[in-house]
Amino acid sequence: MGIKRRGFLQGAAALAVGTTVVGCDVDVIPGGDDETPSSGPVIAIDVGAGGPKVSPLMTGVNGAKWYDDGFGMWDAKENAPDPDVVKKVKQSGVGLVRYPGGTSSNLFNWQGAIGPQADRTGQIEGKQGAPVDSGYGPDEYMAFVKAADLTPQIMAPFVGSTPDEIADWVAYMNAPEGTKWGDLRAENGHPEPYRVRHWEIGNELFGKHQRYWMSADDKTALRQYAFGGTQRQRRQPAAKPADHRPEAGVSDGEPDQTFTVRYPPVVPESQAVHVNRVSWHQVDDLSSANVRDRVYTFEPGSGTICFGDGRHGRIPPEGAKITVDYDSGPHAGFVDFYKAMKAADATIDVLACWASIDSGEYTTALSFPRLMAKHGHADEYDGVSIHPYTDFSRDLKISSFPDKRAGHDFQMIGELAAGKMVTDLQADVRKYGKDDAYVAVSECGALFFGGKRNMKAYPEYAYAMSHALYMASQWARFTAAGIPWTAGNDLIGERPGVSRTLLGGAPGFIRTPDALVREQLRGFFHGGGHAVETGVRDNVKVSARETVLGSSYSALMATAAIDDDGALGIVVVNRSPDKDIKARIQPEQFRHAGSVEVSVVSGDSYDDFNDARHPHAVGIEKTKAVLRSQEFSWTFTAHSVTLLRCAAR
């Protein structure tokens, strides 16, 4: 393996232990003088102070894309999930997988993606509006879930769906045979209900780049998301049923052309259709029009626009741009979706997706929980999902990495703010929501989004050891906060080779450091039990370049838990890029059996990553050691994740 043998053996010999966090603040620990452990970090673990249940769904992953056979997750020839992906996902200890994805899936039509492949309809990709396929549908997804022993989680599209359509999806996934949708599922080869519990409505609709029919005004859009409404669309390019690209709204000069608006239904008589900016006029029947008439017919429910054939109504000239002004709506809101879905299956959890983030902070001024409480709907959501990304441009106000070290440090600086986004939303939900409402994380990570950015100093930052340290730190915070499920990063990438994903792209599927840390922590998160309260004193601070979020960060981060066997597990993340750190562990109200099982994930450098030529540049090393006292010390290797497991006496 590529792990630093010197640091690992030094830690085993010194019998020094790591950091943990539980219950209250998740924080990092300081490192100190290797020769005088009393002057270094101290981790005080109070096993008697029980915290939240440790979730086996903590290390979930975003499926990201469903089209193109899930970028290789699905073997269409064998009509089965790719066995290499299944093997590596199971090996990595992934607990949950999100489907059909995020932005790309905001216009997904589930009914077009079931049944015989030849009968399936085209789809609209939610970011670019391009036409894509329906090959990897809900049944294929569930076959992958079953093969890889995963928990399913579905993002149900909001902007292009109705409550009845999504309630029908719930019924298709969960209803028994002897019902309409249960029988259809059985007809498609799957008689047993899938029992999908975790659902969320929409993806990042708080972001201005994902508003679709909704208002550009944030407060108006929040109300529309919660309660529905109507919104004027102006000079919007016409579309095709499965194509929202601008070129789909251009005339080919042929007779009897048909277009649609992007976001039906349309308020009757509200539309104005323009051909090269010239207004054309609606008629009830094209057969009565003459060759010169600039006319069209219109169906408000579907938003369908039909032009003439050159004898009965003009043909829009070839190359002409068709645009439409119209009132899109009325559309249903989250409350309508929630009621319809719970009527279909009262046992599911339905989460809202509106958790607005600005400049690295959760935006309380756009609070979905507060709006729902104000209007008497506090009981009509089971939770809120959030995407607490560290966006370097938005949060740290940078557009480039000055050097490789800065690319590492900026992730660690942003990680603390990302954790606070989650706990701030939790406070909002607890204040305004029902008692059992909760917060889940359906995407997370550290990335550049949009705009100009320069990553050439550290292009591997999103799949190197640095990012594995970021994710492990997030899992420590989320464990302490009691988050029930998390989907971080994407499962696989669009292109071959490594990428900002768990396994890279087809056909090689490389296990990234992120995947290795998940494997390392599988027992911790799948061991049942609960987190325990941990305090960290005298944490080492790592100095970094100045950013709006600060110029330093804590070196050590961790969490601790008692599993179902009574053993104490301690996860420690040393985020320092170059310093081994010794810390003293003080477990209160716990007596270990005199030994510790240890696993460490690291490489020779914080920028190490695995690829086809070097698949083990980052690896896992395991050992055992004897503990001679109840308090003990451990030296944590630089840029590493360490798991210490102490059996109870």
Tab-separated table of C-alpha atoms in Angstrom, residues 449-453:
chain	number	residue	atom	x	y	z
A	449	PHE	CA	-19.415	25.467	-9.245
A	450	GLY	CA	-19.948	27.593	-12.350
A	451	GLY	CA	-18.046	30.650	-13.482
A	452	LYS	CA	-14.347	30.865	-14.232
A	453	ARG	CA	-12.135	28.686	-12.088
